[in-house]
Structures are given as structure tokens and as C-alpha cells.
Amino acid sequence: MSVAVVAIAALGLTACATGTDTDSPATDSETTAAEETTAAEGGAGGEVGVFTWWADGSEKEGLDALVEVFNEKFPNDTFVNLAVAGGAGTNAKAKLASDLENGNPPDSFQGHAGAELMDYIVKDQILPVNDVIDALGGSSVFPQDLLDRITVEGNIYSVPSNIHRANVVWANPSVLEAAGVTETPADIDAWIADMEKVKASGVETPITIGGTWTQVHLFETILIADLGPDDYAGLFDGSTAWDSDGVKTAVEHFETILGYANNASDGDDWVAPTDAVIDGTAAYNVMGDWAVAQFNSRDQVDGEDYIYFPVPGTDGIFDFLADSFTLPKGAPNEAGAKDWLMTAGSAEGQKAFNLKKGSIPARIDVPADDFPAYQQSAMESFKQDTIASSIAHGAAVPLAWLDDISTATAKFYSSKDGDTYVADLVAAAQKALG
Ligand code: GAL
């Protein structure tokens, strides 16, 4: 199996069921016969240790909401929170890798659908969960294209709990108004011109940034803007060169934009840069839509206190990632782990979790009306837009390649040496693709 081939499998435009299973999907109140055979009445019993990086703030609120559904569905089980703090799994992934290597897996862990999951499959660290996916309704409730990203040789290796969008600019409308910025910029150059206006109005840092993973996150969205979705996808199968003109333009844009941002330390996470937009000390932040949960938890009103739009130049493109939960080989409580997976994949679990998390359900049968305006707009975009895969969040590249891109990005952040950055990105791609 080629990891790269699996990684770039395009998530098509259809968010509709394409499978042959014509059974109607289970609703909140119904339990299918298959669900009953997968999850024992009241649950398997015992402790169920679940590993994530949703340790604080709005991310923890999302996890807590899912745990509440788990506790209701499976009162025999005891949830054990094994979360390790650090946005995008900065600290968690290293701990997880050593736990898996040392034969000390949790009962379930969070992994991104796509290339990241393939790492665990190739290392034989996770087991197929076809029975759980079937019990949940299979392709009658999950988009087939999403299932394809978690399937290898007919085996499905995780249960997707959500879909996040990465290419979102979160902005403070009062700061923009004071700077005379009245329109949404059409491309990166127009956006940079707006940053200049914001700076001239007296705002020291028009855009905010955090540590390395947030820089990779911003850079990937600029790559999408400057390359377009097809050439961007080509970066991951070798059909687009990492030293092509489009990448070089993106590196220049990235450097210019960093010139309008605060100085960040490597460990800085995403919440403070989001808070700076809320507090009006900055106009913009580019972050995945887990940020909307932070706006909500600080009682910000959509459209009044904050606005959002796709990163300029990426309108009509949905930069995608999906959190999913796995069944590690050697999980201490495999039956309890399946209870957790049944919860994460249920309509009820996905509604509770995603309402707090800012993402949209991976399932297609959770009514949009139950969600606030931002998430409804994300659901619409996901149906219509061209889908791109996130680099920073495991959809486009395996962990080792992401590590190399992150190292190159951290180096560039200090040196601002674009030629070396491009050379490092080329070397990273060569190493990964052979
Ligand atoms: C992503 C993850 C999201 C969110 C984000 C920031 O990798 O998929 O759910 O947690 O990191 O921590």
C-alpha cells in the first residue's frame, strides 16, 4: 500500500451517502440490532482510557459533552481522561508514539483521517473497526469519500467524529471599521494591503500567530491560495514541485504576512492569538474552526463581535481535516473501547460534541438546524466546495513528513530565509515520496 496514494485520495464533493446500504440510518432514539451486538446493554464495564489533546477550554468542553453521552449510553463503563495538553497534539503525539511503541496503548486515541492514520496502520498499531462502522450505519450515515480515507484493503480503521475547516480568517469588525477596511479581500495581495491599513490605524499586530504548528497551518492556507486546489494536491504525490513558482510566491506572501504579526515562541498555542482578535488588539487570525468555540465561550456574537471568511484566494475551497477515534492493538479494554467508538460515531454523540467543538458532524444525518450560523455555513461549504487536505492536521501528509515541514517552518520563522525554506521543503518531500 502506498501511504502517499491513500493520503491524496481526493475527498469528493459529495457529502451524500453513496453506499448500497439502503437501511435508514439509526436516529437518536433507535438502536440498530447491530449496535446491540457491538455494544452490550449498559456497556462492557471497566475503565475506558481515551487519549486526546483536548485538555483545556472549549476543546475540553467538546470532549466533556461527548463523555456525557457516553456515560448515559454506557453506565457500566468508567471514562478515564488521558488528554495531554497542547494544540494540534504538539505534545500528545510524542507521548502517544512512545506509549504505542512500548506496548502501553490507551483504549482509544484521537487520530486524523487520512495520512496520519496511515502511519498507525502501517506500523500495525491499530485494529479494523468495520463492525463498529457497520453497526453505526456504514455508508448510509458516513460520506463514502470520508470512509475511503480511513480504509485500507477493505478494512476501516477509525470512527470519524467530526469535520473541521482549516482555511478560516477570524476577524474583529470594529478594528477593521476603524481602519477603513470595508470589503473582504479577494486575494492574498489585497489582504496584505488591508493589513497595512490596519497597521496604519495604530494596531501594532494586524494578524496574530502562535507557535510552529499554527505557522504551518497559516502557510498551508497561503499555499492553497497561491497554488489552487489541484496544484496544492499535487504537492503530496510529487506532481507539483515544492520549488515551483507557486510555492515560492506562497513563501514570499508568508514572510510578508509574518511581518504584520506578533512575535511568537514555539510553544504558543492557538487560544491567545484568537483572544487577541476578541480583545481588539489584532484584526485577524487564521485558525481552524475550533476557534468559533472560543468566540462562543467568550459570549461573542457572530456577525457583530466577530466575522469570518475563507483565507483570501481560497473561496470555494474547504481545507479539511477530520478527528477520528481508533481501536489500538492491545487496548486494555477492547469491548469498552468499542462502547466509546459507538458513542463517538452516534448521531447523538456527534451533535453534542460538535456543538461545543465548532466542527460539523462527520455523519450526514444530524440536522443542520440544530447548529448555529457558523456551523450551518460550514456544512453548506463542505457540500459545495472543492476539498483540500490539511498539512498541519494529518489529512495530507504522514507524521514524519509533517515533522520535517514543521522543522523547516520553525527555521524559516527565525531566519526568514526563503531560499533555504524552499530547499528544506523540497528535501522533506523527497524524503517522504522517495
Ligand atoms: C487539530 C484537531 C482539532 C483541534 C486542533 C487544535 O489537530 O484536529 O480537533 O483540536 O488540533 O488543538
Tab-separated table of C-alpha atoms and ligand atoms in Angstrom:
chain	number	residue	atom	x	y	z
A	1	MET	CA	0.000	0.000	0.000
A	2	SER	CA	1.279	3.458	-0.794
A	3	VAL	CA	0.793	5.893	2.039
A	4	ALA	CA	1.038	8.815	-0.371
A	5	VAL	CA	-1.646	7.389	-2.621
A	6	VAL	CA	-4.020	6.901	0.265
A	7	ALA	CA	-3.163	10.326	1.616
A	8	ILE	CA	-4.058	12.198	-1.503
A	9	ALA	CA	-7.261	10.334	-2.250
A	10	ALA	CA	-9.498	13.288	-3.001
A	11	LEU	CA	-12.414	13.758	-0.676
A	12	GLY	CA	-15.027	14.344	-3.360
A	13	LEU	CA	-17.717	16.923	-3.348
A	14	THR	CA	-20.478	14.591	-2.338
A	15	ALA	CA	-21.451	14.749	1.263
A	16	CYS	CA	-24.314	12.401	0.457
A	17	ALA	CA	-24.434	8.684	1.041
A	18	THR	CA	-23.096	6.763	-1.890
A	19	GLY	CA	-23.120	3.279	-0.446
A	20	THR	CA	-25.500	0.490	-1.337
A	21	ASP	CA	-26.841	0.075	2.161
A	22	THR	CA	-30.399	1.276	1.917
A	23	ASP	CA	-31.373	0.813	5.561
A	24	SER	CA	-32.485	4.055	7.103
A	25	PRO	CA	-29.899	5.467	9.464
A	26	ALA	CA	-30.344	4.973	13.186
A	27	THR	CA	-31.754	8.031	14.925
A	28	ASP	CA	-31.023	9.246	18.440
A	29	SER	CA	-33.746	7.121	19.916
A	30	GLU	CA	-33.352	3.987	17.838
A	31	THR	CA	-30.738	1.346	18.342
A	32	THR	CA	-29.995	-0.978	15.464
A	33	ALA	CA	-29.659	-4.720	16.058
A	34	ALA	CA	-26.038	-4.441	15.008
A	35	GLU	CA	-25.421	-1.722	17.574
A	36	GLU	CA	-26.702	-4.063	20.259
A	37	THR	CA	-24.301	-6.811	19.268
A	38	THR	CA	-21.365	-4.403	19.198
A	39	ALA	CA	-22.124	-2.661	22.450
A	40	ALA	CA	-23.524	-4.698	25.342
A	41	GLU	CA	-26.516	-3.293	27.180
A	42	GLY	CA	-25.177	-0.688	29.597
A	43	GLY	CA	-21.648	-1.187	28.321
A	44	ALA	CA	-18.825	-3.666	28.774
A	45	GLY	CA	-17.846	-2.351	32.209
A	46	GLY	CA	-14.447	-1.323	33.490
A	47	GLU	CA	-12.302	1.694	32.764
A	48	VAL	CA	-12.087	3.117	29.266
A	49	GLY	CA	-8.994	5.296	28.823
A	50	VAL	CA	-9.279	7.769	25.945
A	51	PHE	CA	-6.295	9.733	24.706
A	52	THR	CA	-6.783	13.168	23.076
A	53	TRP	CA	-5.207	16.629	23.188
A	54	TRP	CA	-8.460	18.275	24.177
A	55	ALA	CA	-7.253	19.092	27.667
A	56	ASP	CA	-8.487	22.636	28.226
A	57	GLY	CA	-11.008	25.314	27.377
A	58	SER	CA	-13.501	24.894	24.559
A	59	GLU	CA	-11.798	21.714	23.305
A	60	LYS	CA	-12.312	20.089	26.690
A	61	GLU	CA	-15.928	21.276	26.659
A	62	GLY	CA	-16.373	19.337	23.406
A	63	LEU	CA	-14.816	16.213	24.892
A	64	ASP	CA	-16.879	16.597	28.075
A	65	ALA	CA	-20.080	16.784	26.024
A	66	LEU	CA	-19.169	13.522	24.306
A	67	VAL	CA	-18.291	11.907	27.626
A	68	GLU	CA	-21.704	12.893	28.952
A	69	VAL	CA	-23.385	10.980	26.111
A	70	PHE	CA	-21.013	8.041	26.731
A	71	ASN	CA	-21.937	7.967	30.423
A	72	GLU	CA	-25.649	7.971	29.562
A	73	LYS	CA	-25.352	5.245	26.938
A	74	PHE	CA	-22.917	3.038	28.828
A	75	PRO	CA	-23.389	3.471	32.584
A	76	ASN	CA	-21.353	0.312	33.300
A	77	ASP	CA	-18.205	1.935	31.877
A	78	THR	CA	-15.917	4.436	33.566
A	79	PHE	CA	-14.372	7.057	31.287
A	80	VAL	CA	-10.734	7.847	32.043
A	81	ASN	CA	-9.474	11.088	30.521
A	82	LEU	CA	-5.908	10.591	29.227
A	83	ALA	CA	-5.713	14.001	27.489
A	84	VAL	CA	-2.295	15.614	27.051
A	85	ALA	CA	-2.397	19.409	26.645
A	86	GLY	CA	-1.021	21.162	23.568
A	87	GLY	CA	-2.893	22.332	20.480
A	88	ALA	CA	-2.854	20.128	17.390
A	89	GLY	CA	-1.329	17.363	19.504
A	90	THR	CA	2.071	19.024	19.757
A	91	ASN	CA	2.947	17.196	22.986
A	92	ALA	CA	0.358	14.441	22.764
A	93	LYS	CA	1.620	12.783	19.611
A	94	ALA	CA	5.121	12.194	21.019
A	95	LYS	CA	3.703	10.636	24.203
A	96	LEU	CA	1.303	8.521	22.170
A	97	ALA	CA	4.068	7.287	19.867
A	98	SER	CA	6.164	6.116	22.814
A	99	ASP	CA	3.172	4.526	24.583
A	100	LEU	CA	2.297	2.597	21.419
A	101	GLU	CA	5.882	1.535	20.859
A	102	ASN	CA	6.197	0.382	24.481
A	103	GLY	CA	3.051	-1.741	24.221
A	104	ASN	CA	1.143	0.556	26.532
A	105	PRO	CA	-1.769	1.749	24.356
A	106	PRO	CA	-4.823	3.596	25.627
A	107	ASP	CA	-8.242	2.061	24.892
A	108	SER	CA	-8.787	4.615	22.142
A	109	PHE	CA	-6.933	7.615	20.775
A	110	GLN	CA	-7.661	10.567	18.555
A	111	GLY	CA	-6.128	10.388	15.087
A	112	HIS	CA	-6.750	12.390	11.941
A	113	ALA	CA	-8.439	10.720	8.993
A	114	GLY	CA	-6.052	10.456	6.048
A	115	ALA	CA	-2.283	10.233	6.012
A	116	GLU	CA	-1.790	10.444	9.782
A	117	LEU	CA	-3.961	7.390	10.378
A	118	MET	CA	-1.972	5.512	7.773
A	119	ASP	CA	1.115	5.843	9.996
A	120	TYR	CA	-0.559	3.784	12.701
A	121	ILE	CA	-1.906	1.276	10.178
A	122	VAL	CA	1.481	0.759	8.548
A	123	LYS	CA	3.045	0.211	11.996
A	124	ASP	CA	0.301	-2.309	12.796
A	125	GLN	CA	-0.712	-0.336	15.899
A	126	ILE	CA	-4.464	-0.122	15.319
A	127	LEU	CA	-7.171	-2.663	14.534
A	128	PRO	CA	-10.007	-2.566	11.990
A	129	VAL	CA	-13.354	-1.349	13.306
A	130	ASN	CA	-15.568	-2.424	10.391
A	131	ASP	CA	-18.041	-3.975	12.839
A	132	VAL	CA	-18.469	-0.666	14.655
A	133	ILE	CA	-18.863	1.335	11.431
A	134	ASP	CA	-21.392	-1.219	10.132
A	135	ALA	CA	-23.309	-1.086	13.394
A	136	LEU	CA	-23.419	2.706	13.154
A	137	GLY	CA	-24.902	2.538	9.655
A	138	GLY	CA	-21.826	2.474	7.394
A	139	SER	CA	-22.044	4.462	4.202
A	140	SER	CA	-25.680	5.275	4.818
A	141	VAL	CA	-24.567	7.669	7.570
A	142	PHE	CA	-20.898	8.483	6.763
A	143	PRO	CA	-19.831	10.008	3.409
A	144	GLN	CA	-18.224	7.240	1.340
A	145	ASP	CA	-15.318	9.540	0.456
A	146	LEU	CA	-14.563	10.033	4.126
A	147	LEU	CA	-14.744	6.275	4.734
A	148	ASP	CA	-12.262	5.854	1.870
A	149	ARG	CA	-9.740	7.922	3.800
A	150	ILE	CA	-9.840	5.579	6.759
A	151	THR	CA	-9.966	2.357	4.756
A	152	VAL	CA	-7.067	0.162	3.662
A	153	GLU	CA	-7.680	-3.033	1.730
A	154	GLY	CA	-11.312	-3.157	2.795
A	155	ASN	CA	-10.600	-2.556	6.466
A	156	ILE	CA	-11.864	0.593	8.176
A	157	TYR	CA	-9.504	1.820	10.881
A	158	SER	CA	-11.289	4.561	12.807
A	159	VAL	CA	-14.607	6.165	13.609
A	160	PRO	CA	-14.793	9.792	12.397
A	161	SER	CA	-16.275	12.162	14.949
A	162	ASN	CA	-16.235	15.448	13.042
A	163	ILE	CA	-15.048	17.573	10.147
A	164	HIS	CA	-13.100	20.779	10.760
A	165	ARG	CA	-12.282	23.532	8.290
A	166	ALA	CA	-8.762	24.976	8.499
A	167	ASN	CA	-8.813	27.887	5.997
A	168	VAL	CA	-10.793	30.409	8.000
A	169	VAL	CA	-9.864	34.014	8.810
A	170	TRP	CA	-11.434	35.167	12.071
A	171	ALA	CA	-11.670	38.945	12.243
A	172	ASN	CA	-12.704	41.772	14.540
A	173	PRO	CA	-15.156	44.016	12.602
A	174	SER	CA	-14.668	47.055	14.873
A	175	VAL	CA	-10.906	47.017	14.284
A	176	LEU	CA	-11.466	46.723	10.528
A	177	GLU	CA	-14.016	49.511	10.507
A	178	ALA	CA	-11.686	51.829	12.402
A	179	ALA	CA	-9.002	51.100	9.791
A	180	GLY	CA	-11.369	51.802	6.895
A	181	VAL	CA	-11.380	48.196	5.682
A	182	THR	CA	-14.857	47.660	4.287
A	183	GLU	CA	-14.602	44.713	1.914
A	184	THR	CA	-13.476	41.122	2.122
A	185	PRO	CA	-10.156	40.905	0.251
A	186	ALA	CA	-10.218	38.807	-2.917
A	187	ASP	CA	-6.674	37.501	-2.753
A	188	ILE	CA	-3.566	37.475	-0.605
A	189	ASP	CA	-2.174	40.718	-2.052
A	190	ALA	CA	-5.420	42.567	-1.330
A	191	TRP	CA	-5.399	41.100	2.167
A	192	ILE	CA	-1.836	42.305	2.775
A	193	ALA	CA	-2.930	45.790	1.628
A	194	ASP	CA	-5.679	45.644	4.268
A	195	MET	CA	-3.140	44.615	6.916
A	196	GLU	CA	-1.185	47.726	6.013
A	197	LYS	CA	-4.314	49.849	6.548
A	198	VAL	CA	-4.922	48.198	9.910
A	199	LYS	CA	-1.330	48.842	10.928
A	200	ALA	CA	-1.599	52.498	9.815
A	201	SER	CA	-4.681	52.839	12.048
A	202	GLY	CA	-2.443	52.138	15.041
A	203	VAL	CA	-2.819	48.374	15.530
A	204	GLU	CA	0.684	47.044	16.094
A	205	THR	CA	-0.064	43.449	15.051
A	206	PRO	CA	-2.850	43.298	12.436
A	207	ILE	CA	-2.661	39.480	12.421
A	208	THR	CA	-1.778	37.066	15.213
A	209	ILE	CA	0.231	33.889	15.142
A	210	GLY	CA	1.202	31.226	17.687
A	211	GLY	CA	3.931	28.565	17.763
A	212	THR	CA	5.210	26.379	14.931
A	213	TRP	CA	2.071	24.326	14.265
A	214	THR	CA	-0.002	27.499	13.854
A	215	GLN	CA	2.637	28.796	11.412
A	216	VAL	CA	2.407	25.598	9.359
A	217	HIS	CA	-1.364	25.997	9.498
A	218	LEU	CA	-1.196	29.577	8.147
A	219	PHE	CA	1.351	28.602	5.498
A	220	GLU	CA	-0.786	25.734	4.186
A	221	THR	CA	-3.705	28.107	3.624
A	222	ILE	CA	-1.433	30.514	1.711
A	223	LEU	CA	-0.170	27.589	-0.374
A	224	ILE	CA	-3.765	26.717	-1.265
A	225	ALA	CA	-4.472	30.349	-2.198
A	226	ASP	CA	-1.392	30.671	-4.380
A	227	LEU	CA	-1.406	27.225	-5.989
A	228	GLY	CA	-5.121	26.498	-6.297
A	229	PRO	CA	-6.544	23.172	-5.170
A	230	ASP	CA	-5.163	20.950	-7.957
A	231	ASP	CA	-1.542	22.058	-7.758
A	232	TYR	CA	-1.800	22.062	-3.975
A	233	ALA	CA	-2.962	18.412	-4.035
A	234	GLY	CA	-0.049	17.681	-6.376
A	235	LEU	CA	2.420	18.621	-3.623
A	236	PHE	CA	1.611	15.328	-1.911
A	237	ASP	CA	2.068	12.917	-4.811
A	238	GLY	CA	5.063	14.609	-6.410
A	239	SER	CA	3.171	16.119	-9.354
A	240	THR	CA	3.720	19.674	-8.057
A	241	ALA	CA	7.296	20.629	-7.237
A	242	TRP	CA	7.943	22.199	-3.858
A	243	ASP	CA	10.213	24.695	-5.614
A	244	SER	CA	7.600	25.674	-8.228
A	245	ASP	CA	6.786	29.339	-8.744
A	246	GLY	CA	3.513	28.985	-6.836
A	247	VAL	CA	5.303	27.693	-3.733
A	248	LYS	CA	7.904	30.471	-3.986
A	249	THR	CA	5.125	33.082	-4.181
A	250	ALA	CA	3.468	31.494	-1.144
A	251	VAL	CA	6.741	31.668	0.795
A	252	GLU	CA	7.074	35.372	-0.071
A	253	HIS	CA	3.481	36.034	0.970
A	254	PHE	CA	4.025	34.077	4.171
A	255	GLU	CA	7.079	36.161	5.029
A	256	THR	CA	5.237	39.427	4.323
A	257	ILE	CA	2.276	38.377	6.452
A	258	LEU	CA	4.542	37.321	9.328
A	259	GLY	CA	5.881	40.885	9.191
A	260	TYR	CA	2.406	42.050	10.307
A	261	ALA	CA	2.184	39.526	13.144
A	262	ASN	CA	3.256	39.348	16.776
A	263	ASN	CA	6.472	37.552	17.737
A	264	ALA	CA	5.621	34.044	18.853
A	265	SER	CA	7.513	31.418	20.809
A	266	ASP	CA	7.458	27.846	19.636
A	267	GLY	CA	5.153	26.577	22.374
A	268	ASP	CA	2.489	29.290	21.911
A	269	ASP	CA	-0.911	27.733	21.314
A	270	TRP	CA	-3.970	28.918	19.364
A	271	VAL	CA	-6.134	30.388	22.127
A	272	ALA	CA	-4.114	33.555	22.854
A	273	PRO	CA	-3.968	34.559	19.158
A	274	THR	CA	-7.759	34.067	18.969
A	275	ASP	CA	-8.267	36.049	22.161
A	276	ALA	CA	-6.251	38.938	20.687
A	277	VAL	CA	-8.874	39.222	17.916
A	278	ILE	CA	-11.657	39.122	20.508
A	279	ASP	CA	-9.891	41.773	22.594
A	280	GLY	CA	-9.299	44.006	19.562
A	281	THR	CA	-5.514	44.078	19.813
A	282	ALA	CA	-5.423	42.425	16.386
A	283	ALA	CA	-7.718	42.350	13.357
A	284	TYR	CA	-7.137	38.835	12.038
A	285	ASN	CA	-6.223	35.281	12.948
A	286	VAL	CA	-6.162	32.251	10.670
A	287	MET	CA	-7.270	29.194	12.572
A	288	GLY	CA	-9.349	26.062	12.176
A	289	ASP	CA	-12.955	26.368	13.150
A	290	TRP	CA	-12.320	25.083	16.656
A	291	ALA	CA	-11.763	28.856	17.117
A	292	VAL	CA	-15.513	29.511	16.848
A	293	ALA	CA	-15.900	27.564	20.086
A	294	GLN	CA	-13.587	30.075	21.770
A	295	PHE	CA	-15.625	33.020	20.426
A	296	ASN	CA	-18.762	31.306	21.710
A	297	SER	CA	-17.309	30.527	25.108
A	298	ARG	CA	-16.417	34.212	25.463
A	299	ASP	CA	-20.011	35.179	24.574
A	300	GLN	CA	-19.064	36.832	21.301
A	301	VAL	CA	-21.922	37.436	18.872
A	302	ASP	CA	-21.487	36.094	15.334
A	303	GLY	CA	-21.559	38.951	12.814
A	304	GLU	CA	-21.326	41.651	15.485
A	305	ASP	CA	-18.315	40.892	17.626
A	306	TYR	CA	-16.561	38.674	15.112
A	307	ILE	CA	-16.735	37.825	11.437
A	308	TYR	CA	-15.140	35.062	9.378
A	309	PHE	CA	-14.297	34.353	5.761
A	310	PRO	CA	-12.167	31.883	3.815
A	311	VAL	CA	-8.498	32.835	3.629
A	312	PRO	CA	-8.402	35.248	0.650
A	313	GLY	CA	-7.841	33.309	-2.550
A	314	THR	CA	-9.386	30.130	-1.100
A	315	ASP	CA	-13.066	30.954	-1.519
A	316	GLY	CA	-14.838	27.802	-2.708
A	317	ILE	CA	-12.161	25.554	-1.192
A	318	PHE	CA	-12.674	23.684	2.076
A	319	ASP	CA	-9.309	22.905	3.722
A	320	PHE	CA	-10.344	19.765	5.505
A	321	LEU	CA	-9.411	17.630	8.498
A	322	ALA	CA	-11.374	15.088	10.499
A	323	ASP	CA	-10.831	13.874	14.035
A	324	SER	CA	-11.456	10.184	14.387
A	325	PHE	CA	-11.098	7.591	17.145
A	326	THR	CA	-9.182	4.350	16.886
A	327	LEU	CA	-9.011	0.904	18.439
A	328	PRO	CA	-5.342	0.318	19.338
A	329	LYS	CA	-3.950	-3.195	19.143
A	330	GLY	CA	-3.697	-4.479	22.714
A	331	ALA	CA	-6.205	-1.973	24.135
A	332	PRO	CA	-6.665	-2.995	27.788
A	333	ASN	CA	-10.484	-2.875	27.497
A	334	GLU	CA	-11.343	-3.597	23.870
A	335	ALA	CA	-15.071	-4.020	24.487
A	336	GLY	CA	-15.167	-0.770	26.463
A	337	ALA	CA	-13.229	0.928	23.665
A	338	LYS	CA	-15.956	-0.152	21.236
A	339	ASP	CA	-18.551	1.429	23.515
A	340	TRP	CA	-16.572	4.680	23.198
A	341	LEU	CA	-16.377	4.316	19.415
A	342	MET	CA	-20.121	3.662	19.218
A	343	THR	CA	-20.643	6.900	21.160
A	344	ALA	CA	-18.237	8.999	19.077
A	345	GLY	CA	-19.914	7.729	15.916
A	346	SER	CA	-23.512	8.086	17.079
A	347	ALA	CA	-25.799	10.890	15.901
A	348	GLU	CA	-26.390	11.921	19.492
A	349	GLY	CA	-22.671	11.954	20.327
A	350	GLN	CA	-21.798	13.913	17.188
A	351	LYS	CA	-24.438	16.531	17.879
A	352	ALA	CA	-23.323	17.073	21.472
A	353	PHE	CA	-19.614	17.048	20.633
A	354	ASN	CA	-19.692	19.235	17.533
A	355	LEU	CA	-21.997	21.852	19.023
A	356	LYS	CA	-19.231	22.601	21.521
A	357	LYS	CA	-16.244	21.899	19.288
A	358	GLY	CA	-17.031	24.226	16.356
A	359	SER	CA	-16.765	21.419	13.813
A	360	ILE	CA	-19.544	19.788	11.827
A	361	PRO	CA	-20.668	16.193	12.269
A	362	ALA	CA	-18.964	13.594	10.105
A	363	ARG	CA	-22.384	11.908	9.895
A	364	ILE	CA	-24.795	13.188	7.300
A	365	ASP	CA	-27.963	12.576	9.323
A	366	VAL	CA	-27.518	15.154	12.083
A	367	PRO	CA	-29.904	18.033	11.244
A	368	ALA	CA	-28.177	21.318	10.317
A	369	ASP	CA	-30.907	23.328	12.076
A	370	ASP	CA	-29.574	22.110	15.403
A	371	PHE	CA	-26.376	24.124	14.834
A	372	PRO	CA	-25.551	27.850	14.981
A	373	ALA	CA	-24.902	30.001	11.897
A	374	TYR	CA	-21.167	29.360	11.534
A	375	GLN	CA	-21.539	25.587	11.526
A	376	GLN	CA	-24.506	25.753	9.150
A	377	SER	CA	-22.340	27.737	6.734
A	378	ALA	CA	-19.527	25.183	7.103
A	379	MET	CA	-21.975	22.364	6.315
A	380	GLU	CA	-23.044	24.167	3.138
A	381	SER	CA	-19.439	24.837	2.111
A	382	PHE	CA	-18.438	21.250	2.745
A	383	LYS	CA	-21.164	20.080	0.379
A	384	GLN	CA	-20.290	22.524	-2.418
A	385	ASP	CA	-16.614	23.354	-2.151
A	386	THR	CA	-13.531	21.710	-3.573
A	387	ILE	CA	-11.898	19.775	-0.749
A	388	ALA	CA	-8.219	20.300	0.104
A	389	SER	CA	-6.353	18.271	2.739
A	390	SER	CA	-4.742	19.926	5.740
A	391	ILE	CA	-0.983	19.549	6.142
A	392	ALA	CA	-0.849	20.682	9.770
A	393	HIS	CA	-3.642	18.344	10.855
A	394	GLY	CA	-2.836	14.965	9.458
A	395	ALA	CA	-5.014	14.812	6.345
A	396	ALA	CA	-2.371	15.390	3.649
A	397	VAL	CA	0.946	14.091	4.977
A	398	PRO	CA	2.094	11.385	7.391
A	399	LEU	CA	3.567	12.353	10.756
A	400	ALA	CA	7.226	12.065	9.723
A	401	TRP	CA	6.726	14.389	6.739
A	402	LEU	CA	4.808	16.849	8.912
A	403	ASP	CA	7.710	16.802	11.389
A	404	ASP	CA	10.112	17.778	8.605
A	405	ILE	CA	7.808	20.531	7.322
A	406	SER	CA	7.446	21.825	10.882
A	407	THR	CA	11.212	21.856	11.443
A	408	ALA	CA	11.701	23.745	8.161
A	409	THR	CA	8.961	26.206	9.105
A	410	ALA	CA	10.402	26.872	12.568
A	411	LYS	CA	13.779	27.515	10.947
A	412	PHE	CA	12.218	29.897	8.431
A	413	TYR	CA	10.310	31.675	11.188
A	414	SER	CA	13.637	32.644	12.798
A	415	SER	CA	15.781	33.138	9.687
A	416	LYS	CA	13.213	34.464	7.162
A	417	ASP	CA	15.486	32.853	4.572
A	418	GLY	CA	13.018	31.896	1.820
A	419	ASP	CA	15.525	30.081	-0.409
A	420	THR	CA	16.566	27.764	2.407
A	421	TYR	CA	12.920	27.201	3.346
A	422	VAL	CA	12.079	26.127	-0.210
A	423	ALA	CA	15.162	23.859	-0.297
A	424	ASP	CA	14.154	22.297	3.045
A	425	LEU	CA	10.602	21.724	1.798
A	426	VAL	CA	11.949	20.073	-1.363
A	427	ALA	CA	14.214	17.822	0.727
A	428	ALA	CA	11.316	16.893	3.027
A	429	ALA	CA	9.155	15.914	0.040
A	430	GLN	CA	11.968	13.875	-1.494
A	431	LYS	CA	12.494	12.022	1.765
A	432	ALA	CA	8.775	11.273	2.086
A	433	LEU	CA	7.997	10.379	-1.502
A	434	GLY	CA	11.320	8.747	-2.370
B	1	GAL	C1	-6.387	19.665	15.483
B	1	GAL	C2	-7.581	18.846	15.894
B	1	GAL	C3	-8.678	19.750	16.288
B	1	GAL	C4	-8.212	20.767	17.306
B	1	GAL	C5	-6.908	21.425	16.885
B	1	GAL	C6	-6.296	22.365	17.900
B	1	GAL	O1	-5.322	18.854	15.103
B	1	GAL	O2	-7.971	18.055	14.825
B	1	GAL	O3	-9.735	18.996	16.782
B	1	GAL	O4	-8.102	20.134	18.490
B	1	GAL	O5	-5.963	20.467	16.553
B	1	GAL	O6	-5.912	21.710	19.053
